């Protein structure tokens, strides 16, 4: 189950298109696109996307381990991925994340910026569709898994949309926000549904909730002690962007990503080192790192630090560098 099958690629266009599309529903996309919107587009848009993303993904991950629907049988399906093969199939969290991120971005920006409504709708639809199709192409999900994931995400979006402004206001102004932003996700992570064998779903859920927790604390801190978060000093979304602005946008992005990746590496090494010393296991011991008492604090602290760095440290660095 931990090996990919041998296969022959007959159409390289589809192969690379759907391999790339599959990556749009994974950590590498979250850790780049979500901070990018905060640094360069609009704080309020980024906050709403992170709120929706974390809620949708938690419900999706937990649903997998409650329903316990198997992934497609292989053979006859050829599976092009290894890591997520140990997870259950229903619903597809790639489909859920793609639907949540693309349509929450569209909904949050359509009333704030001047661009064709049809263009935004088509872009959101194409993005989510490509990610959904990639899960079928890579053999990781059935059609029902993908449709179920997209529908669940759409329903959650409709339920959350009327409460967006209220949730956003509470996250920015409530004195209890920092405490609840840390305690509630930690309780959810430690009480994640138990399985008979190890699955990456608990670790992935901890990663997502940790990043959202750190970002939420950052949102609150920025609003309380720096500038009110209701208005963003970032560049307004406009086309065409002049060349000088594009240079600054790219500079912000690359500076931010470097700092975020360094934070992740530093915190991961430090926390694993401390936990390894405390629980008496070598850092490279994969089985020990999968234990509840190790995996949850290690991933939660690491990624909450990443979320906090992306929303507090990086903007301060941008300001210091004149970006």
Coordinates of C-alpha atoms in Angstrom, one line a residue:
X1 CA 0.0 0.0 0.0
X2 CA 3.0 2.3 0.4
X3 CA 4.2 1.9 -3.2
X4 CA 3.1 3.4 -6.5
X5 CA 2.4 1.0 -9.4
X6 CA 4.4 0.9 -12.6
X7 CA 2.7 2.7 -15.4
X8 CA 3.3 4.2 -18.8
X9 CA 2.4 7.8 -19.5
X10 CA 0.7 8.1 -22.9
X11 CA -0.4 11.7 -22.7
X12 CA 2.1 14.0 -21.0
X13 CA -0.2 17.0 -21.2
X14 CA -2.9 15.4 -19.1
X15 CA -0.3 13.8 -16.8
X16 CA 1.5 17.1 -15.9
X17 CA -1.8 19.1 -15.9
X18 CA -3.4 16.9 -13.3
X19 CA -0.3 16.3 -11.3
X20 CA 0.0 20.1 -11.0
X21 CA -3.7 20.4 -10.3
X22 CA -3.5 17.9 -7.5
X23 CA -0.7 20.0 -5.9
X24 CA -3.2 22.9 -5.8
X25 CA -5.1 21.0 -3.0
X26 CA -2.0 20.4 -0.9
X27 CA 0.2 22.1 1.7
X28 CA 2.5 23.7 -0.9
X29 CA -0.4 25.7 -2.2
X30 CA -1.9 26.6 1.2
X31 CA 1.5 27.9 2.4
X32 CA 1.9 30.1 -0.7
X33 CA -1.5 31.3 -1.9
X34 CA -3.1 32.1 1.5
X35 CA -0.2 34.3 2.7
X36 CA 0.1 35.9 -0.7
X37 CA -3.5 37.2 -0.5
X38 CA -2.7 38.6 3.0
X39 CA 0.5 40.3 1.9
X40 CA -0.5 41.6 -1.5
X41 CA -4.3 41.7 -2.0
X42 CA -6.5 42.3 1.0
X43 CA -6.4 41.4 4.7
X44 CA -10.2 40.9 4.9
X45 CA -10.2 38.5 1.9
X46 CA -7.4 36.4 3.4
X47 CA -9.1 36.3 6.8
X48 CA -12.3 35.0 5.3
X49 CA -10.6 32.4 3.2
X50 CA -8.6 31.1 6.2
X51 CA -11.8 30.9 8.3
X52 CA -13.6 28.9 5.6
X53 CA -10.6 26.7 4.7
X54 CA -10.0 25.6 8.3
X55 CA -13.6 24.8 9.1
X56 CA -14.2 23.0 5.8
X57 CA -11.0 21.0 6.1
X58 CA -11.6 19.9 9.7
X59 CA -15.1 18.7 8.8
X60 CA -13.8 16.9 5.7
X61 CA -10.9 15.2 7.5
X62 CA -13.1 14.0 10.4
X63 CA -15.8 12.8 8.0
X64 CA -13.3 10.6 6.3
X65 CA -12.4 8.8 9.5
X66 CA -16.0 8.5 10.6
X67 CA -17.4 7.2 7.3
X68 CA -14.4 5.0 6.6
X69 CA -15.2 4.6 2.9
X70 CA -12.2 2.9 1.1
X71 CA -10.3 4.5 -1.8
X72 CA -10.7 3.0 -5.3
X73 CA -9.4 -0.6 -5.6
X74 CA -6.0 -0.9 -7.2
X75 CA -6.0 -2.8 -9.5
X76 CA -7.9 -1.9 -11.7
X77 CA -7.2 1.8 -10.7
X78 CA -3.6 2.9 -11.1
X79 CA -2.6 5.2 -8.1
X80 CA -0.1 7.9 -8.8
X81 CA 0.4 9.0 -5.2
X82 CA 1.7 7.3 -2.1
X83 CA 1.3 9.5 1.0
X84 CA -2.4 9.9 1.1
X85 CA -3.2 6.3 0.1
X86 CA -3.5 5.3 3.8
X87 CA -6.4 7.7 4.2
X88 CA -10.1 6.9 3.6
X89 CA -11.7 8.3 0.5
X90 CA -15.1 9.9 1.2
X91 CA -15.2 12.9 1.0
X92 CA -12.3 14.2 -1.2
X93 CA -10.7 16.9 0.9
X94 CA -8.8 18.1 -2.2
X95 CA -12.2 18.8 -3.8
X96 CA -13.4 20.4 -0.5
X97 CA -10.4 22.7 -0.2
X98 CA -10.4 23.7 -3.9
X99 CA -14.1 24.5 -3.8
X100 CA -13.8 26.4 -0.5
X101 CA -10.7 28.4 -1.4
X102 CA -11.7 29.3 -5.0
X103 CA -15.3 30.3 -4.3
X104 CA -14.6 32.0 -1.0
X105 CA -12.0 34.1 -2.8
X106 CA -14.5 34.9 -5.5
X107 CA -17.3 35.8 -3.1
X108 CA -15.0 37.9 -0.9
X109 CA -13.6 39.9 -3.8
X110 CA -16.5 40.3 -6.1
X111 CA -18.1 43.1 -4.0
X112 CA -14.8 44.9 -3.3
X113 CA -13.0 45.0 -6.6
X114 CA -14.0 45.9 -10.1
X115 CA -13.7 42.9 -12.4
X116 CA -16.2 41.0 -14.5
X117 CA -18.5 38.8 -12.4
X118 CA -18.5 36.1 -15.1
X119 CA -14.7 36.0 -15.2
X120 CA -14.4 35.4 -11.4
X121 CA -17.1 32.7 -11.5
X122 CA -15.5 30.9 -14.4
X123 CA -12.0 31.1 -12.8
X124 CA -13.4 29.7 -9.5
X125 CA -15.2 26.9 -11.4
X126 CA -12.2 26.0 -13.6
X127 CA -9.8 25.9 -10.6
X128 CA -12.0 23.7 -8.5
X129 CA -12.9 21.5 -11.5
X130 CA -9.2 20.9 -12.3
X131 CA -8.4 19.8 -8.7
X132 CA -11.5 17.5 -8.7
X133 CA -10.5 15.9 -12.0
X134 CA -7.0 15.4 -10.8
X135 CA -8.2 13.2 -8.0
X136 CA -9.8 10.9 -10.5
X137 CA -6.8 11.0 -12.9
X138 CA -4.4 10.1 -10.1
X139 CA -6.6 7.2 -9.0
X140 CA -7.1 8.5 -5.4
X141 CA -10.8 9.0 -5.4
X142 CA -14.1 7.8 -7.0
X143 CA -16.5 10.2 -8.8
X144 CA -18.7 10.0 -5.7
X145 CA -15.9 11.0 -3.4
X146 CA -15.2 14.1 -5.5
X147 CA -18.8 15.1 -6.0
X148 CA -19.5 14.6 -2.2
X149 CA -16.5 16.7 -1.3
X150 CA -17.5 19.6 -3.6
X151 CA -21.1 19.5 -2.4
X152 CA -20.3 19.4 1.3
X153 CA -17.9 22.4 0.8
X154 CA -20.6 24.3 -1.2
X155 CA -23.2 23.7 1.6
X156 CA -20.7 24.8 4.3
X157 CA -19.9 28.0 2.3
X158 CA -23.6 28.8 2.0
X159 CA -24.0 28.3 5.8
X160 CA -20.9 30.3 6.7
X161 CA -21.4 33.2 4.3
X162 CA -24.2 35.0 6.3
X163 CA -22.0 34.8 9.4
X164 CA -18.7 36.0 7.8
X165 CA -18.8 39.5 9.0
X166 CA -19.9 38.6 12.5
X167 CA -17.1 35.9 12.9
X168 CA -14.5 38.3 11.4
X169 CA -15.5 41.0 13.9
X170 CA -15.3 38.7 16.9
X171 CA -11.9 37.3 15.8
X172 CA -10.6 40.9 15.6
X173 CA -12.1 42.5 18.7
X174 CA -13.0 39.8 21.3
X175 CA -10.5 39.7 24.2
X176 CA -11.1 36.0 24.3
X177 CA -10.0 35.4 20.7
X178 CA -6.3 34.5 21.4
X179 CA -7.2 32.0 24.1
X180 CA -10.0 30.4 22.2
X181 CA -8.0 30.3 18.9
X182 CA -5.4 28.1 20.7
X183 CA -7.6 26.0 23.1
X184 CA -10.4 25.0 20.8
X185 CA -8.2 23.7 17.9
X186 CA -6.0 21.8 20.4
X187 CA -9.0 20.2 22.0
X188 CA -10.3 19.1 18.6
X189 CA -6.8 17.7 17.6
X190 CA -6.4 15.7 20.8
X191 CA -9.9 14.3 20.5
X192 CA -9.6 13.4 16.8
X193 CA -11.5 10.1 15.9
X194 CA -9.3 7.1 16.6
X195 CA -8.4 4.6 13.9
X196 CA -7.1 1.0 14.1
X197 CA -4.1 2.0 12.1
X198 CA -2.1 5.1 11.5
X199 CA -3.4 7.6 9.0
X200 CA -2.0 11.0 8.0
X201 CA -5.5 12.7 8.5
X202 CA -4.9 13.6 12.2
X203 CA -1.5 15.1 11.4
X204 CA -2.9 17.0 8.4
X205 CA -5.8 18.3 10.5
X206 CA -3.4 19.4 13.2
X207 CA -1.3 21.2 10.6
X208 CA -4.4 23.1 9.2
X209 CA -5.9 24.0 12.6
X210 CA -2.5 25.0 13.9
X211 CA -1.8 27.4 10.9
X212 CA -5.3 28.9 11.3
X213 CA -4.9 29.3 15.0
X214 CA -1.5 31.1 14.6
X215 CA -3.0 33.3 11.8
X216 CA -6.0 34.2 13.9
X217 CA -3.9 35.3 16.9
X218 CA -1.9 37.4 14.4
X219 CA -5.1 39.0 13.0
X220 CA -6.2 39.9 16.5
X221 CA -2.8 41.2 17.6
X222 CA -2.5 43.4 14.4
X223 CA -5.9 44.9 15.0
X224 CA -5.3 45.6 18.6
X225 CA -1.8 47.0 18.6
X226 CA -0.8 48.0 15.1
X227 CA -3.3 49.1 12.5
X228 CA -7.1 48.2 12.3
X229 CA -7.5 45.2 10.1
X230 CA -10.7 46.3 8.5
X231 CA -8.7 48.2 5.9
X232 CA -5.7 46.8 4.2
X233 CA -2.6 48.8 3.2
X234 CA -1.8 46.2 0.6
X235 CA -2.2 46.8 -3.1
X236 CA -5.7 46.9 -4.4
X237 CA -6.5 44.3 -7.0
X238 CA -6.4 46.1 -10.3
X239 CA -5.5 45.3 -13.9
X240 CA -3.1 46.0 -15.4
X241 CA -0.7 46.3 -12.5
X242 CA 2.2 48.6 -13.3
X243 CA 5.6 47.1 -13.5
X244 CA 6.9 48.8 -10.3
X245 CA 4.0 47.4 -8.3
X246 CA 4.6 43.9 -9.8
X247 CA 8.2 44.0 -8.6
X248 CA 7.1 45.0 -5.1
X249 CA 4.5 42.3 -5.1
X250 CA 7.0 39.6 -6.0
X251 CA 9.5 41.0 -3.5
X252 CA 6.9 40.8 -0.8
X253 CA 6.1 37.3 -1.7
X254 CA 9.6 35.9 -1.9
X255 CA 10.7 37.6 1.3
X256 CA 7.6 36.3 3.1
X257 CA 8.0 32.8 1.8
X258 CA 11.6 32.6 2.8
X259 CA 10.8 33.7 6.3
X260 CA 7.8 31.4 6.5
X261 CA 9.9 28.4 5.4
X262 CA 12.7 29.2 7.8
X263 CA 10.2 29.5 10.6
X264 CA 8.8 26.1 9.7
X265 CA 12.2 24.5 9.6
X266 CA 13.4 26.1 12.9
X267 CA 10.2 25.3 14.9
X268 CA 10.0 21.8 13.5
X269 CA 13.6 21.1 14.5
X270 CA 13.3 22.7 17.9
X271 CA 9.9 21.2 18.9
X272 CA 10.9 17.7 17.7
X273 CA 14.2 18.0 19.6
X274 CA 12.4 18.9 22.8
X275 CA 9.8 16.2 22.5
X276 CA 12.5 13.7 21.6
X277 CA 14.4 14.5 24.7
X278 CA 11.2 14.5 26.9
X279 CA 9.9 11.2 25.5
X280 CA 13.3 9.6 24.9
X281 CA 13.1 8.8 21.2
X282 CA 15.5 9.7 18.3
X283 CA 14.2 12.5 16.1
X284 CA 14.3 10.3 13.0
X285 CA 12.0 7.7 14.6
X286 CA 9.0 7.9 12.4
X287 CA 6.8 5.6 14.6
X288 CA 7.5 7.7 17.7
X289 CA 6.6 10.9 15.7
X290 CA 3.2 9.4 14.9
X291 CA 2.2 9.0 18.5
X292 CA -0.6 11.3 19.7
X293 CA 1.5 12.9 22.4
X294 CA 4.2 13.8 19.9
X295 CA 2.4 14.4 16.6
X296 CA -0.2 16.9 17.9
X297 CA 2.1 19.3 19.8
X298 CA 4.9 19.1 17.2
X299 CA 2.6 19.9 14.3
X300 CA 0.4 22.4 16.1
X301 CA 3.3 24.4 17.5
X302 CA 5.2 24.4 14.2
X303 CA 2.3 25.5 12.1
X304 CA 0.8 27.9 14.5
X305 CA 4.2 29.6 14.5
X306 CA 4.0 29.6 10.7
X307 CA 0.6 31.2 10.7
X308 CA 1.7 33.8 13.3
X309 CA 4.8 34.6 11.4
X310 CA 2.9 35.1 8.1
X311 CA 0.5 37.5 9.6
X312 CA 2.6 39.5 12.1
X313 CA 6.4 39.0 11.5
X314 CA 6.4 39.1 7.7
X315 CA 4.3 42.3 7.5
X316 CA 6.6 44.0 10.0
X317 CA 9.6 42.9 7.9
X318 CA 7.9 44.2 4.8
X319 CA 7.5 47.6 6.5
X320 CA 11.1 47.6 7.7
X321 CA 12.4 46.9 4.2
X322 CA 10.1 49.5 2.6
X323 CA 8.0 46.9 0.8

